[in-house]
mmCIF file of N, CA, C and O in Angstrom:
data_model
loop_
_atom_site.group_PDB
_atom_site.id
_atom_site.type_symbol
_atom_site.label_atom_id
_atom_site.label_comp_id
_atom_site.label_asym_id
_atom_site.label_seq_id
_atom_site.Cartn_x
_atom_site.Cartn_y
_atom_site.Cartn_z
ATOM 1 N N MET J 1 16.049 6.092 -1.794
ATOM 2 C CA MET J 1 14.831 5.281 -1.230
ATOM 3 C C MET J 1 14.677 3.980 -2.174
ATOM 4 O O MET J 1 14.775 3.816 -3.259
ATOM 5 N N PRO J 2 14.292 2.920 -1.193
ATOM 6 C CA PRO J 2 14.100 1.807 -2.098
ATOM 7 C C PRO J 2 12.837 1.481 -2.715
ATOM 8 O O PRO J 2 11.968 2.289 -2.546
ATOM 9 N N ARG J 3 12.863 0.895 -3.811
ATOM 10 C CA ARG J 3 11.615 0.665 -4.693
ATOM 11 C C ARG J 3 10.914 -0.584 -4.059
ATOM 12 O O ARG J 3 11.402 -1.600 -4.002
ATOM 13 N N GLY J 4 9.699 -0.579 -3.726
ATOM 14 C CA GLY J 4 8.854 -1.697 -3.412
ATOM 15 C C GLY J 4 8.147 -2.552 -4.355
ATOM 16 O O GLY J 4 7.736 -1.781 -5.393
ATOM 17 N N HIS J 5 7.944 -3.471 -4.152
ATOM 18 C CA HIS J 5 7.377 -4.501 -5.054
ATOM 19 C C HIS J 5 5.999 -5.118 -4.470
ATOM 20 O O HIS J 5 6.104 -5.524 -3.301
ATOM 21 N N LEU J 6 4.945 -5.086 -5.139
ATOM 22 C CA LEU J 6 3.655 -5.585 -4.642
ATOM 23 C C LEU J 6 3.738 -6.985 -4.323
ATOM 24 O O LEU J 6 4.179 -7.922 -4.864
ATOM 25 N N SER J 7 3.217 -7.361 -3.002
ATOM 26 C CA SER J 7 3.085 -8.468 -2.687
ATOM 27 C C SER J 7 1.684 -8.755 -2.270
ATOM 28 O O SER J 7 1.050 -8.314 -1.095
ATOM 29 N N ALA J 8 0.684 -9.479 -3.214
ATOM 30 C CA ALA J 8 -0.674 -9.473 -2.882
ATOM 31 C C ALA J 8 -1.024 -10.860 -3.180
ATOM 32 O O ALA J 8 -0.518 -11.382 -4.290
ATOM 33 N N ARG J 9 -2.085 -11.242 -2.452
ATOM 34 C CA ARG J 9 -2.947 -12.675 -2.847
ATOM 35 C C ARG J 9 -4.103 -12.022 -3.507
ATOM 36 O O ARG J 9 -4.702 -11.243 -3.061
ATOM 37 N N PHE J 10 -4.449 -12.753 -4.749
ATOM 38 C CA PHE J 10 -5.812 -12.381 -5.252
ATOM 39 C C PHE J 10 -6.822 -13.626 -5.141
ATOM 40 O O PHE J 10 -6.581 -14.708 -5.208
ATOM 41 N N ASP J 11 -8.063 -13.152 -4.535
ATOM 42 C CA ASP J 11 -9.142 -14.086 -4.418
ATOM 43 C C ASP J 11 -10.087 -13.704 -5.590
ATOM 44 O O ASP J 11 -10.935 -12.830 -5.481
ATOM 45 N N ASP J 12 -10.099 -14.504 -6.741
ATOM 46 C CA ASP J 12 -10.932 -14.132 -7.956
ATOM 47 C C ASP J 12 -12.482 -14.427 -7.443
ATOM 48 O O ASP J 12 -13.219 -14.059 -8.165
ATOM 49 N N SER J 13 -12.741 -15.339 -6.201
ATOM 50 C CA SER J 13 -14.238 -15.324 -6.081
ATOM 51 C C SER J 13 -14.798 -13.990 -5.217
ATOM 52 O O SER J 13 -15.812 -13.869 -5.094
ATOM 53 N N ASN J 14 -13.886 -13.123 -4.862
ATOM 54 C CA ASN J 14 -14.397 -11.861 -4.131
ATOM 55 C C ASN J 14 -13.768 -10.793 -4.945
ATOM 56 O O ASN J 14 -12.509 -10.368 -4.798
ATOM 57 N N ALA J 15 -14.664 -10.129 -5.458
ATOM 58 C CA ALA J 15 -14.358 -8.902 -6.405
ATOM 59 C C ALA J 15 -13.739 -7.600 -5.594
ATOM 60 O O ALA J 15 -13.157 -6.795 -6.100
ATOM 61 N N ARG J 16 -14.278 -7.533 -4.230
ATOM 62 C CA ARG J 16 -13.688 -6.542 -3.136
ATOM 63 C C ARG J 16 -12.640 -6.710 -2.463
ATOM 64 O O ARG J 16 -12.130 -6.005 -1.621
ATOM 65 N N HIS J 17 -11.994 -7.917 -2.830
ATOM 66 C CA HIS J 17 -10.628 -8.113 -2.105
ATOM 67 C C HIS J 17 -9.660 -6.933 -2.048
ATOM 68 O O HIS J 17 -9.601 -6.302 -3.313
ATOM 69 N N HIS J 18 -9.168 -6.638 -1.166
ATOM 70 C CA HIS J 18 -8.152 -5.423 -0.838
ATOM 71 C C HIS J 18 -8.933 -4.193 -0.712
ATOM 72 O O HIS J 18 -8.149 -2.980 -0.881
ATOM 73 N N LEU J 19 -10.190 -4.225 -1.007
ATOM 74 C CA LEU J 19 -10.997 -2.961 -0.795
ATOM 75 C C LEU J 19 -11.801 -3.035 0.536
ATOM 76 O O LEU J 19 -12.189 -3.843 0.872
ATOM 77 N N TRP J 20 -12.048 -1.647 1.013
ATOM 78 C CA TRP J 20 -12.900 -1.564 2.216
ATOM 79 C C TRP J 20 -13.469 -0.158 2.016
ATOM 80 O O TRP J 20 -12.876 0.696 1.409
ATOM 81 N N LEU J 21 -14.730 -0.114 2.569
ATOM 82 C CA LEU J 21 -15.518 0.922 2.406
ATOM 83 C C LEU J 21 -15.577 1.817 3.795
ATOM 84 O O LEU J 21 -15.695 1.198 5.017
ATOM 85 N N ASN J 22 -14.874 3.053 3.814
ATOM 86 C CA ASN J 22 -14.917 3.807 5.062
ATOM 87 C C ASN J 22 -15.544 5.164 4.990
ATOM 88 O O ASN J 22 -15.194 5.932 4.093
ATOM 89 N N ASN J 23 -16.702 5.257 5.743
ATOM 90 C CA ASN J 23 -17.522 6.496 5.658
ATOM 91 C C ASN J 23 -17.909 6.813 4.376
ATOM 92 O O ASN J 23 -17.849 8.140 3.894
ATOM 93 N N GLY J 24 -18.104 5.795 3.345
ATOM 94 C CA GLY J 24 -18.660 6.203 2.109
ATOM 95 C C GLY J 24 -17.668 6.365 0.944
ATOM 96 O O GLY J 24 -17.792 6.569 -0.198
ATOM 97 N N THR J 25 -16.302 6.168 1.354
ATOM 98 C CA THR J 25 -15.141 6.404 0.386
ATOM 99 C C THR J 25 -14.550 5.054 0.340
ATOM 100 O O THR J 25 -14.094 4.463 1.335
ATOM 101 N N TRP J 26 -14.159 4.529 -0.699
ATOM 102 C CA TRP J 26 -13.494 3.284 -0.887
ATOM 103 C C TRP J 26 -11.890 3.465 -0.840
ATOM 104 O O TRP J 26 -11.331 4.365 -1.479
ATOM 105 N N TRP J 27 -11.391 2.530 -0.048
ATOM 106 C CA TRP J 27 -9.957 2.506 0.072
ATOM 107 C C TRP J 27 -9.367 1.042 -0.233
ATOM 108 O O TRP J 27 -10.041 0.080 -0.436
ATOM 109 N N VAL J 28 -8.206 1.155 -0.641
ATOM 110 C CA VAL J 28 -7.494 -0.161 -1.100
ATOM 111 C C VAL J 28 -6.297 -0.222 -0.026
ATOM 112 O O VAL J 28 -5.608 0.608 0.380
ATOM 113 N N HIS J 29 -5.934 -1.462 0.248
ATOM 114 C CA HIS J 29 -4.912 -1.735 1.013
ATOM 115 C C HIS J 29 -3.948 -2.964 0.374
ATOM 116 O O HIS J 29 -4.442 -3.809 -0.265
ATOM 117 N N TYR J 30 -2.679 -2.866 0.729
ATOM 118 C CA TYR J 30 -1.687 -3.764 -0.021
ATOM 119 C C TYR J 30 -0.301 -3.717 0.600
ATOM 120 O O TYR J 30 -0.120 -2.999 1.438
ATOM 121 N N THR J 31 0.481 -4.703 0.223
ATOM 122 C CA THR J 31 1.753 -4.813 1.130
ATOM 123 C C THR J 31 2.901 -4.601 -0.068
ATOM 124 O O THR J 31 2.938 -5.285 -1.050
ATOM 125 N N LEU J 32 3.798 -3.874 0.131
ATOM 126 C CA LEU J 32 5.184 -3.645 -0.624
ATOM 127 C C LEU J 32 6.201 -4.409 0.078
ATOM 128 O O LEU J 32 6.397 -4.205 1.340
ATOM 129 N N ASN J 33 6.959 -5.146 -0.760
ATOM 130 C CA ASN J 33 8.158 -5.764 -0.135
ATOM 131 C C ASN J 33 9.498 -4.984 -0.949
ATOM 132 O O ASN J 33 9.315 -4.529 -1.891
ATOM 133 N N PHE J 34 10.397 -4.530 -0.131
ATOM 134 C CA PHE J 34 11.647 -3.966 -0.474
ATOM 135 C C PHE J 34 12.624 -4.270 0.384
ATOM 136 O O PHE J 34 12.613 -4.438 1.808
ATOM 137 N N ASP J 35 13.839 -4.419 -0.030
ATOM 138 C CA ASP J 35 15.073 -4.850 0.582
ATOM 139 C C ASP J 35 14.691 -6.023 1.444
ATOM 140 O O ASP J 35 14.063 -7.127 0.831
ATOM 141 N N PHE J 36 14.690 -6.004 2.817
ATOM 142 C CA PHE J 36 14.307 -7.364 3.707
ATOM 143 C C PHE J 36 13.172 -6.865 4.551
ATOM 144 O O PHE J 36 12.821 -7.591 5.424
ATOM 145 N N ARG J 37 12.437 -5.769 4.231
ATOM 146 C CA ARG J 37 11.394 -5.115 4.836
ATOM 147 C C ARG J 37 10.120 -5.400 4.100
ATOM 148 O O ARG J 37 10.128 -5.392 2.767
ATOM 149 N N THR J 38 9.074 -5.051 4.744
ATOM 150 C CA THR J 38 7.688 -4.916 4.020
ATOM 151 C C THR J 38 6.962 -3.672 4.638
ATOM 152 O O THR J 38 7.381 -3.177 5.755
ATOM 153 N N ARG J 39 6.062 -3.130 3.975
ATOM 154 C CA ARG J 39 5.255 -1.946 4.286
ATOM 155 C C ARG J 39 3.976 -2.132 3.901
ATOM 156 O O ARG J 39 3.615 -2.345 2.769
ATOM 157 N N ARG J 40 3.022 -1.879 4.818
ATOM 158 C CA ARG J 40 1.509 -2.187 4.571
ATOM 159 C C ARG J 40 1.178 -0.640 4.269
ATOM 160 O O ARG J 40 1.283 0.386 4.995
ATOM 161 N N ILE J 41 0.688 -0.710 2.919
ATOM 162 C CA ILE J 41 -0.049 0.588 2.522
ATOM 163 C C ILE J 41 -1.541 0.632 2.460
ATOM 164 O O ILE J 41 -2.135 -0.283 1.985
ATOM 165 N N ARG J 42 -2.060 1.806 2.923
ATOM 166 C CA ARG J 42 -3.661 2.125 2.674
ATOM 167 C C ARG J 42 -3.791 3.277 2.105
ATOM 168 O O ARG J 42 -3.090 4.411 2.333
ATOM 169 N N ARG J 43 -4.352 3.259 0.876
ATOM 170 C CA ARG J 43 -4.662 4.426 0.087
ATOM 171 C C ARG J 43 -6.145 4.598 -0.260
ATOM 172 O O ARG J 43 -6.983 3.689 -0.662
ATOM 173 N N SER J 44 -6.607 6.147 -0.159
ATOM 174 C CA SER J 44 -7.904 6.257 -0.544
ATOM 175 C C SER J 44 -7.959 6.074 -2.215
ATOM 176 O O SER J 44 -7.130 6.735 -2.901
ATOM 177 N N LEU J 45 -9.038 5.687 -2.539
ATOM 178 C CA LEU J 45 -9.427 5.687 -4.044
ATOM 179 C C LEU J 45 -10.156 6.753 -4.388
ATOM 180 O O LEU J 45 -10.574 7.104 -5.566
ATOM 181 N N ARG J 46 -10.635 7.645 -3.554
ATOM 182 C CA ARG J 46 -11.339 8.600 -3.594
ATOM 183 C C ARG J 46 -12.571 8.550 -4.572
ATOM 184 O O ARG J 46 -12.819 9.336 -5.546
ATOM 185 N N THR J 47 -13.338 7.663 -4.140
ATOM 186 C CA THR J 47 -14.521 7.364 -5.116
ATOM 187 C C THR J 47 -15.687 6.730 -4.111
ATOM 188 O O THR J 47 -15.378 6.141 -3.217
ATOM 189 N N LYS J 48 -16.904 6.922 -4.558
ATOM 190 C CA LYS J 48 -17.975 6.240 -3.770
ATOM 191 C C LYS J 48 -18.703 5.134 -4.383
ATOM 192 O O LYS J 48 -19.350 4.421 -3.953
ATOM 193 N N SER J 49 -18.075 4.835 -5.480
ATOM 194 C CA SER J 49 -18.516 4.067 -6.376
ATOM 195 C C SER J 49 -17.743 2.663 -6.604
ATOM 196 O O SER J 49 -16.652 2.781 -6.467
ATOM 197 N N LEU J 50 -18.364 1.558 -6.247
ATOM 198 C CA LEU J 50 -17.722 0.216 -6.004
ATOM 199 C C LEU J 50 -17.041 -0.064 -7.394
ATOM 200 O O LEU J 50 -15.967 -0.400 -7.474
ATOM 201 N N ALA J 51 -17.831 0.181 -8.450
ATOM 202 C CA ALA J 51 -17.366 -0.301 -9.825
ATOM 203 C C ALA J 51 -15.916 0.493 -10.073
ATOM 204 O O ALA J 51 -15.119 -0.003 -10.814
ATOM 205 N N GLU J 52 -15.876 1.874 -9.838
ATOM 206 C CA GLU J 52 -14.973 2.807 -9.966
ATOM 207 C C GLU J 52 -13.896 2.323 -9.161
ATOM 208 O O GLU J 52 -12.601 2.326 -9.689
ATOM 209 N N ALA J 53 -13.855 2.041 -8.045
ATOM 210 C CA ALA J 53 -12.977 1.548 -6.959
ATOM 211 C C ALA J 53 -12.342 0.205 -7.485
ATOM 212 O O ALA J 53 -11.144 0.212 -7.450
ATOM 213 N N ILE J 54 -13.132 -0.754 -7.859
ATOM 214 C CA ILE J 54 -12.623 -1.990 -8.424
ATOM 215 C C ILE J 54 -11.513 -1.673 -9.589
ATOM 216 O O ILE J 54 -10.411 -2.114 -9.742
ATOM 217 N N ARG J 55 -11.989 -0.621 -10.628
ATOM 218 C CA ARG J 55 -11.399 -0.310 -11.870
ATOM 219 C C ARG J 55 -10.028 0.243 -11.249
ATOM 220 O O ARG J 55 -8.893 0.071 -11.795
ATOM 221 N N LYS J 56 -9.905 1.307 -10.287
ATOM 222 C CA LYS J 56 -8.922 2.079 -9.943
ATOM 223 C C LYS J 56 -7.670 0.992 -9.085
ATOM 224 O O LYS J 56 -6.624 1.113 -9.352
ATOM 225 N N ARG J 57 -8.388 0.210 -8.369
ATOM 226 C CA ARG J 57 -7.603 -0.959 -7.712
ATOM 227 C C ARG J 57 -6.724 -1.660 -8.652
ATOM 228 O O ARG J 57 -5.767 -1.817 -8.678
ATOM 229 N N ASP J 58 -7.477 -2.317 -9.680
ATOM 230 C CA ASP J 58 -6.921 -2.907 -10.657
ATOM 231 C C ASP J 58 -5.835 -2.166 -11.517
ATOM 232 O O ASP J 58 -4.764 -2.748 -11.806
ATOM 233 N N ALA J 59 -6.178 -1.028 -11.884
ATOM 234 C CA ALA J 59 -5.028 0.034 -12.582
ATOM 235 C C ALA J 59 -3.909 0.043 -11.643
ATOM 236 O O ALA J 59 -2.699 0.159 -12.021
ATOM 237 N N LEU J 60 -4.073 0.198 -10.362
ATOM 238 C CA LEU J 60 -2.981 0.566 -9.436
ATOM 239 C C LEU J 60 -2.139 -0.662 -9.273
ATOM 240 O O LEU J 60 -0.970 -0.508 -9.290
ATOM 241 N N PHE J 61 -2.841 -1.761 -9.140
ATOM 242 C CA PHE J 61 -2.112 -3.133 -8.965
ATOM 243 C C PHE J 61 -1.207 -3.492 -10.325
ATOM 244 O O PHE J 61 -0.091 -3.976 -10.018
ATOM 245 N N THR J 62 -1.998 -3.167 -11.309
ATOM 246 C CA THR J 62 -1.145 -3.453 -12.653
ATOM 247 C C THR J 62 0.091 -2.594 -12.632
ATOM 248 O O THR J 62 1.145 -3.010 -13.108
ATOM 249 N N GLN J 63 0.042 -1.337 -12.432
ATOM 250 C CA GLN J 63 1.129 -0.448 -12.233
ATOM 251 C C GLN J 63 2.357 -0.848 -11.268
ATOM 252 O O GLN J 63 3.441 -0.915 -11.598
ATOM 253 N N LEU J 64 1.814 -1.059 -10.184
ATOM 254 C CA LEU J 64 2.715 -1.686 -9.211
ATOM 255 C C LEU J 64 3.507 -2.771 -9.300
ATOM 256 O O LEU J 64 4.459 -3.027 -9.313
ATOM 257 N N ALA J 65 2.841 -3.882 -10.142
ATOM 258 C CA ALA J 65 3.421 -5.151 -10.697
ATOM 259 C C ALA J 65 4.367 -4.698 -11.613
ATOM 260 O O ALA J 65 5.469 -5.596 -11.609
ATOM 261 N N THR J 66 4.238 -3.696 -12.493
ATOM 262 C CA THR J 66 5.313 -3.516 -13.541
ATOM 263 C C THR J 66 6.353 -2.613 -13.148
ATOM 264 O O THR J 66 7.567 -2.683 -13.449
ATOM 265 N N GLU J 67 5.958 -1.456 -12.331
ATOM 266 C CA GLU J 67 6.889 -0.485 -12.040
ATOM 267 C C GLU J 67 7.161 -0.409 -10.645
ATOM 268 O O GLU J 67 8.364 0.201 -10.186
ATOM 269 N N GLY J 68 6.464 -1.140 -9.773
ATOM 270 C CA GLY J 68 7.023 -0.900 -8.198
ATOM 271 C C GLY J 68 6.444 0.454 -7.789
ATOM 272 O O GLY J 68 5.708 1.437 -8.495
ATOM 273 N N GLU J 69 6.963 0.702 -6.582
ATOM 274 C CA GLU J 69 6.501 2.041 -5.854
ATOM 275 C C GLU J 69 7.734 2.604 -5.012
ATOM 276 O O GLU J 69 8.271 1.671 -4.176
ATOM 277 N N TRP J 70 8.224 3.709 -5.052
ATOM 278 C CA TRP J 70 9.192 4.225 -4.113
ATOM 279 C C TRP J 70 8.509 4.167 -2.893
ATOM 280 O O TRP J 70 7.441 4.786 -2.552
ATOM 281 N N VAL J 71 9.278 3.874 -1.767
ATOM 282 C CA VAL J 71 8.904 3.702 -0.556
ATOM 283 C C VAL J 71 9.743 4.582 0.356
ATOM 284 O O VAL J 71 10.868 4.483 0.508
ATOM 285 N N PRO J 72 9.110 5.675 0.782
ATOM 286 C CA PRO J 72 10.049 6.751 1.645
ATOM 287 C C PRO J 72 10.465 6.206 2.849
ATOM 288 O O PRO J 72 9.623 5.419 3.648
ATOM 289 N N GLU J 73 11.396 6.572 3.549
ATOM 290 C CA GLU J 73 11.935 6.117 4.632
ATOM 291 C C GLU J 73 11.157 6.821 5.795
ATOM 292 O O GLU J 73 10.479 7.914 5.480
ATOM 293 N N ARG J 74 10.648 6.219 7.007
ATOM 294 C CA ARG J 74 9.947 6.504 7.915
ATOM 295 C C ARG J 74 10.871 7.692 8.696
ATOM 296 O O ARG J 74 12.001 7.323 9.088
ATOM 297 N N SER J 75 10.205 8.676 9.219
ATOM 298 C CA SER J 75 11.030 9.678 9.961
ATOM 299 C C SER J 75 10.484 9.445 11.583
ATOM 300 O O SER J 75 9.378 8.717 11.637
ATOM 301 N N GLU J 76 11.133 9.970 12.448
ATOM 302 C CA GLU J 76 10.770 10.031 13.941
ATOM 303 C C GLU J 76 9.443 10.766 14.045
ATOM 304 O O GLU J 76 8.557 10.211 15.005
ATOM 305 N N GLU J 77 9.027 11.675 13.393
ATOM 306 C CA GLU J 77 7.700 12.307 13.284
ATOM 307 C C GLU J 77 6.434 11.336 13.107
ATOM 308 O O GLU J 77 5.409 11.566 13.559
ATOM 309 N N ASP J 78 6.671 10.394 12.140
ATOM 310 C CA ASP J 78 5.996 9.289 11.890
ATOM 311 C C ASP J 78 5.710 8.258 12.871
ATOM 312 O O ASP J 78 4.934 7.499 12.639
ATOM 313 N N GLY J 79 6.406 8.171 13.888
ATOM 314 C CA GLY J 79 6.374 7.306 15.133
ATOM 315 C C GLY J 79 7.293 6.287 14.822
ATOM 316 O O GLY J 79 7.404 5.315 15.692
ATOM 317 N N MET J 80 7.881 6.220 13.709
ATOM 318 C CA MET J 80 8.898 5.095 13.585
ATOM 319 C C MET J 80 10.288 5.735 13.298
ATOM 320 O O MET J 80 10.467 6.418 12.453
ATOM 321 N N PRO J 81 11.412 5.572 14.200
ATOM 322 C CA PRO J 81 12.683 6.077 14.001
ATOM 323 C C PRO J 81 13.236 5.451 12.667
ATOM 324 O O PRO J 81 12.888 4.627 12.314
ATOM 325 N N THR J 82 14.038 6.339 12.045
ATOM 326 C CA THR J 82 14.739 5.946 10.958
ATOM 327 C C THR J 82 15.748 4.754 11.200
ATOM 328 O O THR J 82 15.989 4.545 12.426
ATOM 329 N N VAL J 83 16.263 4.178 10.236
ATOM 330 C CA VAL J 83 17.267 3.085 10.711
ATOM 331 C C VAL J 83 18.377 3.533 11.249
ATOM 332 O O VAL J 83 18.815 3.003 12.375
ATOM 333 N N SER J 84 18.882 4.752 10.865
ATOM 334 C CA SER J 84 20.213 5.314 11.638
ATOM 335 C C SER J 84 19.887 5.584 13.185
ATOM 336 O O SER J 84 20.503 5.420 13.817
ATOM 337 N N ALA J 85 18.819 6.085 13.278
ATOM 338 C CA ALA J 85 18.313 6.431 14.659
ATOM 339 C C ALA J 85 18.269 5.309 15.529
ATOM 340 O O ALA J 85 18.507 5.171 16.804
ATOM 341 N N GLN J 86 17.665 4.298 14.833
ATOM 342 C CA GLN J 86 17.544 2.903 15.600
ATOM 343 C C GLN J 86 18.955 2.525 16.017
ATOM 344 O O GLN J 86 19.102 1.946 17.028
ATOM 345 N N LEU J 87 19.859 2.439 15.095
ATOM 346 C CA LEU J 87 21.367 1.953 15.437
ATOM 347 C C LEU J 87 22.024 2.754 16.406
ATOM 348 O O LEU J 87 22.628 2.105 17.412
ATOM 349 N N VAL J 88 21.699 4.099 16.512
ATOM 350 C CA VAL J 88 22.242 4.991 17.581
ATOM 351 C C VAL J 88 21.682 4.730 19.034
ATOM 352 O O VAL J 88 22.280 4.548 19.947
ATOM 353 N N VAL J 89 20.216 4.453 19.008
ATOM 354 C CA VAL J 89 19.583 4.142 20.370
ATOM 355 C C VAL J 89 20.209 2.685 20.725
ATOM 356 O O VAL J 89 20.228 2.619 21.897
ATOM 357 N N ALA J 90 20.161 1.697 19.848
ATOM 358 C CA ALA J 90 20.714 0.294 20.244
ATOM 359 C C ALA J 90 22.205 0.421 20.554
ATOM 360 O O ALA J 90 22.625 -0.561 21.498
ATOM 361 N N ALA J 91 22.918 1.421 20.292
ATOM 362 C CA ALA J 91 24.262 1.185 20.638
ATOM 363 C C ALA J 91 24.636 1.464 21.798
ATOM 364 O O ALA J 91 23.918 2.071 22.693
#
């Protein structure tokens, strides 16, 4: 599996950048670059507190910037065929 690297722009004037509130729970969204592809990731921060969400987002982004994140291949069950399945269909 490829290792994705964080691709994010930061807006210092907006402390809630990359965060959104969904039914009372804060979520973070970001993009990972790997190989020649990108993957948009959305992850629950499992908190109702904005201050805690900001802290968790910052910790996550620090970890992603230093270590990256493993990006699993998508399967046909996910709605996206794998690369090998795409080649078979295209052939």
